[in-house]
Amino acid sequence: MTVGFVGLGTMGLPMALNLARAGTDLVVWNRSQPALDLAAEAGATVASTVDEVFRDARIVFVMLMNGDVIDEVLGRGTPRFAELVLGRTVVPMGTTAASYSLGLSQDVVAAGGTYVEAPVSGSRVPAENGQLVGMVAGPGSAVDEVVALLAPICATTVRCGEVPDGTRMKLAVNLFLITQVTGLAEAFHFADSQGLDLEVFRSVLDAGPMASAVSRIKLDKLVTGDMSSQASIRDVHYNSRLVTDAARDSGTASPVIDVCRELFDEAERLGHGAEDMAAIVRAIEARD
């Protein structure tokens, strides 16, 4: 079975490469050529248009920036959209609002397609290593097919029920990730301002019960000052807005993520949008 993959960005490219290297008969599309060249080297077939991907593949993974980009690329709201998704399983893997995912699902089904949402938890390095966590929701038989295909991408795949509970689960996970990294950055800033040896600070955290793969990666960035992006300030700011908007819509208290959202907004306005989310420390420093 030929599988499609649309969107080869920071996360999408390593995911598609892992699929191709695992022997998946993969056809890919992306707006920029360099990522397509890398996918072709890994064994994927390069399509010149999104329409070609949907023509050749029955299941199509979509890893695009947000709902607006998905709608644009798939031609949602136009006759072309129905032509693309008829008889196809559409699998968005990025992060959107739950209401958006539900609406897209309804439109895909109305056009004769199948919809399975499969957002993933993890940044670029876990994506490269095939260590993402997939949160899959949709009709049972279609979910079975998608879960089987995700093996080269995800170390763990969790079935979350019906759409949009996969997206809701991703937002809950993102809330913890964002607040965790923000707290780590504040602790680092405190240790630095107190004149502590930052390598010793790192060794204490790495040896203790709060250590995790995320804390080790982000703490290394804070100590070394390497803010090359694995998950950018801009993207995390977008994700924090999705979480706080969902909390407000449901009347749920969200005091910690509300503060984090403000800090990510400040970091982006300070010019750090393209840097890794660990650069949230710059917004904290600016408040001194």
PDB file of C-alpha atoms in Angstrom:
ATOM      1  CA  MET A   1       0.000   0.000   0.000  1.00  0.00           C
ATOM      2  CA  THR A   2       1.287   3.427  -0.936  1.00  0.00           C
ATOM      3  CA  VAL A   3       1.208   5.958   1.893  1.00  0.00           C
ATOM      4  CA  GLY A   4       1.265   9.730   1.438  1.00  0.00           C
ATOM      5  CA  PHE A   5       3.019  12.368   3.533  1.00  0.00           C
ATOM      6  CA  VAL A   6       2.294  16.075   3.116  1.00  0.00           C
ATOM      7  CA  GLY A   7       4.549  18.591   4.895  1.00  0.00           C
ATOM      8  CA  LEU A   8       8.277  18.032   5.470  1.00  0.00           C
ATOM      9  CA  GLY A   9       9.131  20.662   8.048  1.00  0.00           C
ATOM     10  CA  THR A  10      11.077  20.408  11.300  1.00  0.00           C
ATOM     11  CA  MET A  11       8.998  17.448  12.465  1.00  0.00           C
ATOM     12  CA  GLY A  12       7.573  16.149   9.222  1.00  0.00           C
ATOM     13  CA  LEU A  13      10.884  15.516   7.487  1.00  0.00           C
ATOM     14  CA  PRO A  14      12.400  13.148  10.079  1.00  0.00           C
ATOM     15  CA  MET A  15       9.053  11.380  10.393  1.00  0.00           C
ATOM     16  CA  ALA A  16       8.850  10.836   6.641  1.00  0.00           C
ATOM     17  CA  LEU A  17      12.495   9.745   6.503  1.00  0.00           C
ATOM     18  CA  ASN A  18      11.842   7.103   9.163  1.00  0.00           C
ATOM     19  CA  LEU A  19       8.862   5.802   7.231  1.00  0.00           C
ATOM     20  CA  ALA A  20      10.815   5.606   3.987  1.00  0.00           C
ATOM     21  CA  ARG A  21      13.846   3.981   5.611  1.00  0.00           C
ATOM     22  CA  ALA A  22      11.569   1.356   7.172  1.00  0.00           C
ATOM     23  CA  GLY A  23      10.457   0.329   3.697  1.00  0.00           C
ATOM     24  CA  THR A  24       7.112   2.133   3.521  1.00  0.00           C
ATOM     25  CA  ASP A  25       6.037   2.804  -0.061  1.00  0.00           C
ATOM     26  CA  LEU A  26       5.918   6.545   0.504  1.00  0.00           C
ATOM     27  CA  VAL A  27       4.950   9.457  -1.733  1.00  0.00           C
ATOM     28  CA  VAL A  28       5.691  12.939  -0.363  1.00  0.00           C
ATOM     29  CA  TRP A  29       4.986  16.586  -1.067  1.00  0.00           C
ATOM     30  CA  ASN A  30       6.485  19.742   0.378  1.00  0.00           C
ATOM     31  CA  ARG A  31       6.675  23.372  -0.669  1.00  0.00           C
ATOM     32  CA  SER A  32      10.486  23.603  -0.485  1.00  0.00           C
ATOM     33  CA  GLN A  33      12.825  21.396  -2.501  1.00  0.00           C
ATOM     34  CA  PRO A  34      15.681  20.560  -0.074  1.00  0.00           C
ATOM     35  CA  ALA A  35      13.451  18.432   2.149  1.00  0.00           C
ATOM     36  CA  LEU A  36      12.094  16.638  -0.912  1.00  0.00           C
ATOM     37  CA  ASP A  37      15.628  15.806  -2.020  1.00  0.00           C
ATOM     38  CA  LEU A  38      16.387  14.239   1.369  1.00  0.00           C
ATOM     39  CA  ALA A  39      13.163  12.232   1.261  1.00  0.00           C
ATOM     40  CA  ALA A  40      13.995  10.995  -2.233  1.00  0.00           C
ATOM     41  CA  GLU A  41      17.445   9.884  -1.059  1.00  0.00           C
ATOM     42  CA  ALA A  42      15.721   7.831   1.659  1.00  0.00           C
ATOM     43  CA  GLY A  43      13.578   6.064  -0.944  1.00  0.00           C
ATOM     44  CA  ALA A  44      10.391   8.157  -1.064  1.00  0.00           C
ATOM     45  CA  THR A  45       8.678   9.140  -4.302  1.00  0.00           C
ATOM     46  CA  VAL A  46       8.395  12.907  -4.752  1.00  0.00           C
ATOM     47  CA  ALA A  47       5.072  14.271  -5.991  1.00  0.00           C
ATOM     48  CA  SER A  48       4.923  17.601  -7.769  1.00  0.00           C
ATOM     49  CA  THR A  49       1.498  18.435  -6.283  1.00  0.00           C
ATOM     50  CA  VAL A  50      -0.623  17.495  -3.293  1.00  0.00           C
ATOM     51  CA  ASP A  51      -3.183  16.130  -5.743  1.00  0.00           C
ATOM     52  CA  GLU A  52      -0.656  13.536  -6.901  1.00  0.00           C
ATOM     53  CA  VAL A  53      -0.156  12.360  -3.319  1.00  0.00           C
ATOM     54  CA  PHE A  54      -3.878  11.805  -2.846  1.00  0.00           C
ATOM     55  CA  ARG A  55      -4.165  10.185  -6.259  1.00  0.00           C
ATOM     56  CA  ASP A  56      -1.512   7.587  -5.452  1.00  0.00           C
ATOM     57  CA  ALA A  57      -1.993   6.998  -1.711  1.00  0.00           C
ATOM     58  CA  ARG A  58      -5.026   5.710   0.178  1.00  0.00           C
ATOM     59  CA  ILE A  59      -3.740   6.922   3.569  1.00  0.00           C
ATOM     60  CA  VAL A  60      -2.201  10.403   3.723  1.00  0.00           C
ATOM     61  CA  PHE A  61      -0.374  11.820   6.742  1.00  0.00           C
ATOM     62  CA  VAL A  62      -0.546  15.608   7.006  1.00  0.00           C
ATOM     63  CA  MET A  63       2.095  17.466   9.045  1.00  0.00           C
ATOM     64  CA  LEU A  64       1.465  21.153   8.410  1.00  0.00           C
ATOM     65  CA  MET A  65       1.863  24.248  10.570  1.00  0.00           C
ATOM     66  CA  ASN A  66      -1.746  24.954  11.559  1.00  0.00           C
ATOM     67  CA  GLY A  67      -5.354  24.719  10.466  1.00  0.00           C
ATOM     68  CA  ASP A  68      -5.136  27.640   8.041  1.00  0.00           C
ATOM     69  CA  VAL A  69      -2.266  25.970   6.182  1.00  0.00           C
ATOM     70  CA  ILE A  70      -4.071  22.616   6.136  1.00  0.00           C
ATOM     71  CA  ASP A  71      -7.168  24.258   4.667  1.00  0.00           C
ATOM     72  CA  GLU A  72      -5.102  26.045   2.034  1.00  0.00           C
ATOM     73  CA  VAL A  73      -3.085  23.002   0.994  1.00  0.00           C
ATOM     74  CA  LEU A  74      -6.096  20.677   0.853  1.00  0.00           C
ATOM     75  CA  GLY A  75      -8.380  23.237  -0.758  1.00  0.00           C
ATOM     76  CA  ARG A  76     -10.949  22.914   1.997  1.00  0.00           C
ATOM     77  CA  GLY A  77     -14.186  24.657   1.081  1.00  0.00           C
ATOM     78  CA  THR A  78     -13.646  24.071  -2.655  1.00  0.00           C
ATOM     79  CA  PRO A  79     -14.708  21.218  -4.967  1.00  0.00           C
ATOM     80  CA  ARG A  80     -11.050  20.142  -5.083  1.00  0.00           C
ATOM     81  CA  PHE A  81     -11.170  19.154  -1.400  1.00  0.00           C
ATOM     82  CA  ALA A  82     -13.871  16.567  -1.997  1.00  0.00           C
ATOM     83  CA  GLU A  83     -12.003  15.195  -5.001  1.00  0.00           C
ATOM     84  CA  LEU A  84      -8.859  14.769  -2.910  1.00  0.00           C
ATOM     85  CA  VAL A  85     -10.328  13.048   0.149  1.00  0.00           C
ATOM     86  CA  LEU A  86     -12.956  10.808  -1.471  1.00  0.00           C
ATOM     87  CA  GLY A  87     -12.036   7.224  -0.561  1.00  0.00           C
ATOM     88  CA  ARG A  88      -8.929   8.367   1.317  1.00  0.00           C
ATOM     89  CA  THR A  89      -7.950   8.320   4.985  1.00  0.00           C
ATOM     90  CA  VAL A  90      -6.681  11.734   6.058  1.00  0.00           C
ATOM     91  CA  VAL A  91      -4.373  11.704   9.102  1.00  0.00           C
ATOM     92  CA  PRO A  92      -3.387  15.121  10.501  1.00  0.00           C
ATOM     93  CA  MET A  93      -0.423  14.802  12.884  1.00  0.00           C
ATOM     94  CA  GLY A  94       0.201  18.408  13.891  1.00  0.00           C
ATOM     95  CA  THR A  95      -1.424  20.384  16.684  1.00  0.00           C
ATOM     96  CA  THR A  96      -4.624  22.337  16.120  1.00  0.00           C
ATOM     97  CA  ALA A  97      -7.614  23.364  18.185  1.00  0.00           C
ATOM     98  CA  ALA A  98      -9.881  20.446  19.026  1.00  0.00           C
ATOM     99  CA  SER A  99     -12.800  22.288  17.448  1.00  0.00           C
ATOM    100  CA  TYR A 100     -10.820  22.626  14.226  1.00  0.00           C
ATOM    101  CA  SER A 101     -10.005  18.899  14.125  1.00  0.00           C
ATOM    102  CA  LEU A 102     -13.644  18.004  14.730  1.00  0.00           C
ATOM    103  CA  GLY A 103     -14.791  20.307  11.941  1.00  0.00           C
ATOM    104  CA  LEU A 104     -12.219  18.969   9.507  1.00  0.00           C
ATOM    105  CA  SER A 105     -13.247  15.433  10.405  1.00  0.00           C
ATOM    106  CA  GLN A 106     -16.868  16.218   9.629  1.00  0.00           C
ATOM    107  CA  ASP A 107     -15.940  17.733   6.272  1.00  0.00           C
ATOM    108  CA  VAL A 108     -13.733  14.777   5.306  1.00  0.00           C
ATOM    109  CA  VAL A 109     -16.436  12.259   6.189  1.00  0.00           C
ATOM    110  CA  ALA A 110     -19.095  14.297   4.365  1.00  0.00           C
ATOM    111  CA  ALA A 111     -16.896  14.183   1.245  1.00  0.00           C
ATOM    112  CA  GLY A 112     -16.611  10.392   1.404  1.00  0.00           C
ATOM    113  CA  GLY A 113     -13.295  10.098   3.186  1.00  0.00           C
ATOM    114  CA  THR A 114     -12.117   8.762   6.546  1.00  0.00           C
ATOM    115  CA  TYR A 115     -10.498  10.859   9.246  1.00  0.00           C
ATOM    116  CA  VAL A 116      -8.028   9.730  11.889  1.00  0.00           C
ATOM    117  CA  GLU A 117      -6.226  12.325  13.996  1.00  0.00           C
ATOM    118  CA  ALA A 118      -2.753  11.342  15.208  1.00  0.00           C
ATOM    119  CA  PRO A 119      -0.980  14.255  16.879  1.00  0.00           C
ATOM    120  CA  VAL A 120       2.438  13.390  18.283  1.00  0.00           C
ATOM    121  CA  SER A 121       4.294  14.396  21.413  1.00  0.00           C
ATOM    122  CA  GLY A 122       8.008  15.104  21.063  1.00  0.00           C
ATOM    123  CA  SER A 123      10.346  17.511  19.310  1.00  0.00           C
ATOM    124  CA  ARG A 124      12.877  17.197  16.492  1.00  0.00           C
ATOM    125  CA  VAL A 125      15.333  14.826  18.226  1.00  0.00           C
ATOM    126  CA  PRO A 126      12.676  12.270  19.254  1.00  0.00           C
ATOM    127  CA  ALA A 127      11.261  12.572  15.740  1.00  0.00           C
ATOM    128  CA  GLU A 128      14.663  11.769  14.270  1.00  0.00           C
ATOM    129  CA  ASN A 129      15.018   8.777  16.591  1.00  0.00           C
ATOM    130  CA  GLY A 130      11.526   7.391  16.010  1.00  0.00           C
ATOM    131  CA  GLN A 131      10.701   7.997  19.672  1.00  0.00           C
ATOM    132  CA  LEU A 132       7.542  10.086  19.392  1.00  0.00           C
ATOM    133  CA  VAL A 133       4.331   9.329  21.262  1.00  0.00           C
ATOM    134  CA  GLY A 134       1.260   9.137  19.033  1.00  0.00           C
ATOM    135  CA  MET A 135      -2.247   9.960  20.254  1.00  0.00           C
ATOM    136  CA  VAL A 136      -4.661   8.426  17.781  1.00  0.00           C
ATOM    137  CA  ALA A 137      -8.413   8.912  17.579  1.00  0.00           C
ATOM    138  CA  GLY A 138     -11.031   7.919  15.034  1.00  0.00           C
ATOM    139  CA  PRO A 139     -13.027   4.943  13.776  1.00  0.00           C
ATOM    140  CA  GLY A 140     -11.634   1.616  14.966  1.00  0.00           C
ATOM    141  CA  SER A 141     -10.640  -0.151  11.747  1.00  0.00           C
ATOM    142  CA  ALA A 142      -9.024   2.981  10.323  1.00  0.00           C
ATOM    143  CA  VAL A 143      -7.163   3.556  13.592  1.00  0.00           C
ATOM    144  CA  ASP A 144      -5.813  -0.011  13.387  1.00  0.00           C
ATOM    145  CA  GLU A 145      -4.314   0.720   9.964  1.00  0.00           C
ATOM    146  CA  VAL A 146      -2.809   4.022  11.066  1.00  0.00           C
ATOM    147  CA  VAL A 147      -1.322   2.597  14.272  1.00  0.00           C
ATOM    148  CA  ALA A 148       0.437  -0.127  12.279  1.00  0.00           C
ATOM    149  CA  LEU A 149       1.967   2.476   9.969  1.00  0.00           C
ATOM    150  CA  LEU A 150       3.215   4.619  12.871  1.00  0.00           C
ATOM    151  CA  ALA A 151       5.675   2.001  14.151  1.00  0.00           C
ATOM    152  CA  PRO A 152       8.765   3.628  12.515  1.00  0.00           C
ATOM    153  CA  ILE A 153       7.736   7.036  13.906  1.00  0.00           C
ATOM    154  CA  CYS A 154       6.373   6.405  17.388  1.00  0.00           C
ATOM    155  CA  ALA A 155       7.879   4.433  20.248  1.00  0.00           C
ATOM    156  CA  THR A 156       4.429   4.453  21.850  1.00  0.00           C
ATOM    157  CA  THR A 157       1.005   4.841  20.295  1.00  0.00           C
ATOM    158  CA  VAL A 158      -2.038   5.461  22.494  1.00  0.00           C
ATOM    159  CA  ARG A 159      -5.630   5.054  21.338  1.00  0.00           C
ATOM    160  CA  CYS A 160      -7.643   8.019  22.605  1.00  0.00           C
ATOM    161  CA  GLY A 161     -11.157   7.176  21.411  1.00  0.00           C
ATOM    162  CA  GLU A 162     -13.136   9.400  19.098  1.00  0.00           C
ATOM    163  CA  VAL A 163     -12.146  12.632  17.355  1.00  0.00           C
ATOM    164  CA  PRO A 164     -11.205  15.159  18.760  1.00  0.00           C
ATOM    165  CA  ASP A 165      -9.984  13.428  21.931  1.00  0.00           C
ATOM    166  CA  GLY A 166      -6.564  12.792  20.380  1.00  0.00           C
ATOM    167  CA  THR A 167      -6.139  16.539  19.961  1.00  0.00           C
ATOM    168  CA  ARG A 168      -7.471  17.233  23.449  1.00  0.00           C
ATOM    169  CA  MET A 169      -4.947  14.737  24.819  1.00  0.00           C
ATOM    170  CA  LYS A 170      -2.143  16.482  22.923  1.00  0.00           C
ATOM    171  CA  LEU A 171      -3.121  19.841  24.411  1.00  0.00           C
ATOM    172  CA  ALA A 172      -3.069  18.389  27.928  1.00  0.00           C
ATOM    173  CA  VAL A 173       0.389  16.922  27.291  1.00  0.00           C
ATOM    174  CA  ASN A 174       1.597  20.212  25.844  1.00  0.00           C
ATOM    175  CA  LEU A 175       0.425  22.061  28.937  1.00  0.00           C
ATOM    176  CA  PHE A 176       2.742  19.930  31.063  1.00  0.00           C
ATOM    177  CA  LEU A 177       5.657  20.251  28.626  1.00  0.00           C
ATOM    178  CA  ILE A 178       5.391  24.038  28.334  1.00  0.00           C
ATOM    179  CA  THR A 179       5.093  24.640  32.060  1.00  0.00           C
ATOM    180  CA  GLN A 180       7.906  22.164  32.778  1.00  0.00           C
ATOM    181  CA  VAL A 181      10.380  23.855  30.435  1.00  0.00           C
ATOM    182  CA  THR A 182       9.371  27.325  31.606  1.00  0.00           C
ATOM    183  CA  GLY A 183       9.933  26.278  35.227  1.00  0.00           C
ATOM    184  CA  LEU A 184      13.308  24.818  34.311  1.00  0.00           C
ATOM    185  CA  ALA A 185      14.317  28.065  32.593  1.00  0.00           C
ATOM    186  CA  GLU A 186      13.273  30.068  35.649  1.00  0.00           C
ATOM    187  CA  ALA A 187      15.249  27.745  37.942  1.00  0.00           C
ATOM    188  CA  PHE A 188      18.280  28.143  35.676  1.00  0.00           C
ATOM    189  CA  HIS A 189      17.907  31.932  35.738  1.00  0.00           C
ATOM    190  CA  PHE A 190      17.648  31.877  39.530  1.00  0.00           C
ATOM    191  CA  ALA A 191      20.750  29.686  39.875  1.00  0.00           C
ATOM    192  CA  ASP A 192      22.675  31.929  37.477  1.00  0.00           C
ATOM    193  CA  SER A 193      21.619  35.115  39.280  1.00  0.00           C
ATOM    194  CA  GLN A 194      22.722  33.606  42.594  1.00  0.00           C
ATOM    195  CA  GLY A 195      26.198  33.055  41.201  1.00  0.00           C
ATOM    196  CA  LEU A 196      26.009  29.259  41.337  1.00  0.00           C
ATOM    197  CA  ASP A 197      28.235  27.035  39.211  1.00  0.00           C
ATOM    198  CA  LEU A 198      25.849  26.107  36.400  1.00  0.00           C
ATOM    199  CA  GLU A 199      27.598  22.829  35.636  1.00  0.00           C
ATOM    200  CA  VAL A 200      27.105  21.802  39.253  1.00  0.00           C
ATOM    201  CA  PHE A 201      23.477  22.930  39.026  1.00  0.00           C
ATOM    202  CA  ARG A 202      23.079  20.738  35.969  1.00  0.00           C
ATOM    203  CA  SER A 203      24.668  17.735  37.670  1.00  0.00           C
ATOM    204  CA  VAL A 204      22.302  18.052  40.644  1.00  0.00           C
ATOM    205  CA  LEU A 205      19.200  18.228  38.456  1.00  0.00           C
ATOM    206  CA  ASP A 206      20.369  15.428  36.167  1.00  0.00           C
ATOM    207  CA  ALA A 207      20.979  13.153  39.158  1.00  0.00           C
ATOM    208  CA  GLY A 208      17.682  13.860  40.899  1.00  0.00           C
ATOM    209  CA  PRO A 209      14.121  12.540  40.643  1.00  0.00           C
ATOM    210  CA  MET A 210      12.945  15.437  38.445  1.00  0.00           C
ATOM    211  CA  ALA A 211      15.354  14.598  35.629  1.00  0.00           C
ATOM    212  CA  SER A 212      13.863  13.586  32.283  1.00  0.00           C
ATOM    213  CA  ALA A 213      14.847  13.413  28.644  1.00  0.00           C
ATOM    214  CA  VAL A 214      13.265  16.851  28.185  1.00  0.00           C
ATOM    215  CA  SER A 215      14.987  18.435  31.192  1.00  0.00           C
ATOM    216  CA  ARG A 216      18.389  17.106  30.137  1.00  0.00           C
ATOM    217  CA  ILE A 217      18.061  18.378  26.568  1.00  0.00           C
ATOM    218  CA  LYS A 218      16.746  21.805  27.559  1.00  0.00           C
ATOM    219  CA  LEU A 219      19.159  22.230  30.461  1.00  0.00           C
ATOM    220  CA  ASP A 220      22.056  21.512  28.129  1.00  0.00           C
ATOM    221  CA  LYS A 221      20.802  24.298  25.875  1.00  0.00           C
ATOM    222  CA  LEU A 222      20.517  26.687  28.792  1.00  0.00           C
ATOM    223  CA  VAL A 223      24.005  25.919  30.097  1.00  0.00           C
ATOM    224  CA  THR A 224      25.730  26.038  26.704  1.00  0.00           C
ATOM    225  CA  GLY A 225      23.631  28.861  25.247  1.00  0.00           C
ATOM    226  CA  ASP A 226      22.799  26.769  22.154  1.00  0.00           C
ATOM    227  CA  MET A 227      19.312  27.895  21.217  1.00  0.00           C
ATOM    228  CA  SER A 228      19.112  26.164  17.827  1.00  0.00           C
ATOM    229  CA  SER A 229      15.505  25.134  17.479  1.00  0.00           C
ATOM    230  CA  GLN A 230      14.049  21.748  18.278  1.00  0.00           C
ATOM    231  CA  ALA A 231      10.681  23.276  19.175  1.00  0.00           C
ATOM    232  CA  SER A 232      10.693  27.003  18.514  1.00  0.00           C
ATOM    233  CA  ILE A 233       9.440  29.829  20.702  1.00  0.00           C
ATOM    234  CA  ARG A 234       7.029  30.744  17.911  1.00  0.00           C
ATOM    235  CA  ASP A 235       5.556  27.243  17.682  1.00  0.00           C
ATOM    236  CA  VAL A 236       5.322  26.820  21.451  1.00  0.00           C
ATOM    237  CA  HIS A 237       3.645  30.223  21.772  1.00  0.00           C
ATOM    238  CA  TYR A 238       1.069  28.999  19.233  1.00  0.00           C
ATOM    239  CA  ASN A 239       0.586  25.794  21.225  1.00  0.00           C
ATOM    240  CA  SER A 240       0.216  27.692  24.487  1.00  0.00           C
ATOM    241  CA  ARG A 241      -2.536  29.787  22.907  1.00  0.00           C
ATOM    242  CA  LEU A 242      -4.366  26.630  21.847  1.00  0.00           C
ATOM    243  CA  VAL A 243      -4.247  25.342  25.418  1.00  0.00           C
ATOM    244  CA  THR A 244      -5.368  28.574  27.075  1.00  0.00           C
ATOM    245  CA  ASP A 245      -8.124  29.114  24.515  1.00  0.00           C
ATOM    246  CA  ALA A 246      -9.417  25.566  25.106  1.00  0.00           C
ATOM    247  CA  ALA A 247      -9.311  26.138  28.861  1.00  0.00           C
ATOM    248  CA  ARG A 248     -11.289  29.357  28.575  1.00  0.00           C
ATOM    249  CA  ASP A 249     -13.831  27.796  26.220  1.00  0.00           C
ATOM    250  CA  SER A 250     -14.494  25.006  28.739  1.00  0.00           C
ATOM    251  CA  GLY A 251     -14.377  27.225  31.835  1.00  0.00           C
ATOM    252  CA  THR A 252     -11.261  25.444  33.123  1.00  0.00           C
ATOM    253  CA  ALA A 253      -8.793  27.248  35.397  1.00  0.00           C
ATOM    254  CA  SER A 254      -5.321  27.435  33.819  1.00  0.00           C
ATOM    255  CA  PRO A 255      -3.223  29.812  35.961  1.00  0.00           C
ATOM    256  CA  VAL A 256       0.224  28.350  35.235  1.00  0.00           C
ATOM    257  CA  ILE A 257      -0.087  28.010  31.452  1.00  0.00           C
ATOM    258  CA  ASP A 258      -1.609  31.516  31.341  1.00  0.00           C
ATOM    259  CA  VAL A 259       1.642  32.926  32.755  1.00  0.00           C
ATOM    260  CA  CYS A 260       3.698  30.797  30.365  1.00  0.00           C
ATOM    261  CA  ARG A 261       1.711  32.082  27.420  1.00  0.00           C
ATOM    262  CA  GLU A 262       2.532  35.645  28.439  1.00  0.00           C
ATOM    263  CA  LEU A 263       6.226  34.801  28.675  1.00  0.00           C
ATOM    264  CA  PHE A 264       6.298  33.120  25.258  1.00  0.00           C
ATOM    265  CA  ASP A 265       4.536  36.131  23.786  1.00  0.00           C
ATOM    266  CA  GLU A 266       7.184  38.375  25.339  1.00  0.00           C
ATOM    267  CA  ALA A 267      10.020  36.155  24.076  1.00  0.00           C
ATOM    268  CA  GLU A 268       8.655  36.256  20.553  1.00  0.00           C
ATOM    269  CA  ARG A 269       8.248  40.042  20.662  1.00  0.00           C
ATOM    270  CA  LEU A 270      11.851  40.297  21.897  1.00  0.00           C
ATOM    271  CA  GLY A 271      12.950  38.630  18.646  1.00  0.00           C
ATOM    272  CA  HIS A 272      13.500  35.049  19.823  1.00  0.00           C
ATOM    273  CA  GLY A 273      10.675  33.447  17.841  1.00  0.00           C
ATOM    274  CA  ALA A 274      12.911  31.189  15.736  1.00  0.00           C
ATOM    275  CA  GLU A 275      14.984  29.992  18.699  1.00  0.00           C
ATOM    276  CA  ASP A 276      14.345  26.899  20.789  1.00  0.00           C
ATOM    277  CA  MET A 277      11.706  27.065  23.501  1.00  0.00           C
ATOM    278  CA  ALA A 278      14.528  27.084  26.076  1.00  0.00           C
ATOM    279  CA  ALA A 279      15.072  30.698  24.992  1.00  0.00           C
ATOM    280  CA  ILE A 280      12.055  31.508  27.152  1.00  0.00           C
ATOM    281  CA  VAL A 281      14.795  32.332  29.665  1.00  0.00           C
ATOM    282  CA  ARG A 282      15.353  35.568  27.703  1.00  0.00           C
ATOM    283  CA  ALA A 283      11.843  36.754  28.551  1.00  0.00           C
ATOM    284  CA  ILE A 284      12.446  35.893  32.210  1.00  0.00           C
ATOM    285  CA  GLU A 285      15.753  37.788  32.174  1.00  0.00           C
ATOM    286  CA  ALA A 286      14.042  40.794  30.620  1.00  0.00           C
ATOM    287  CA  ARG A 287      11.748  41.070  33.641  1.00  0.00           C
ATOM    288  CA  ASP A 288      14.671  41.649  36.037  1.00  0.00           C
TER     289      ASP A 288
END
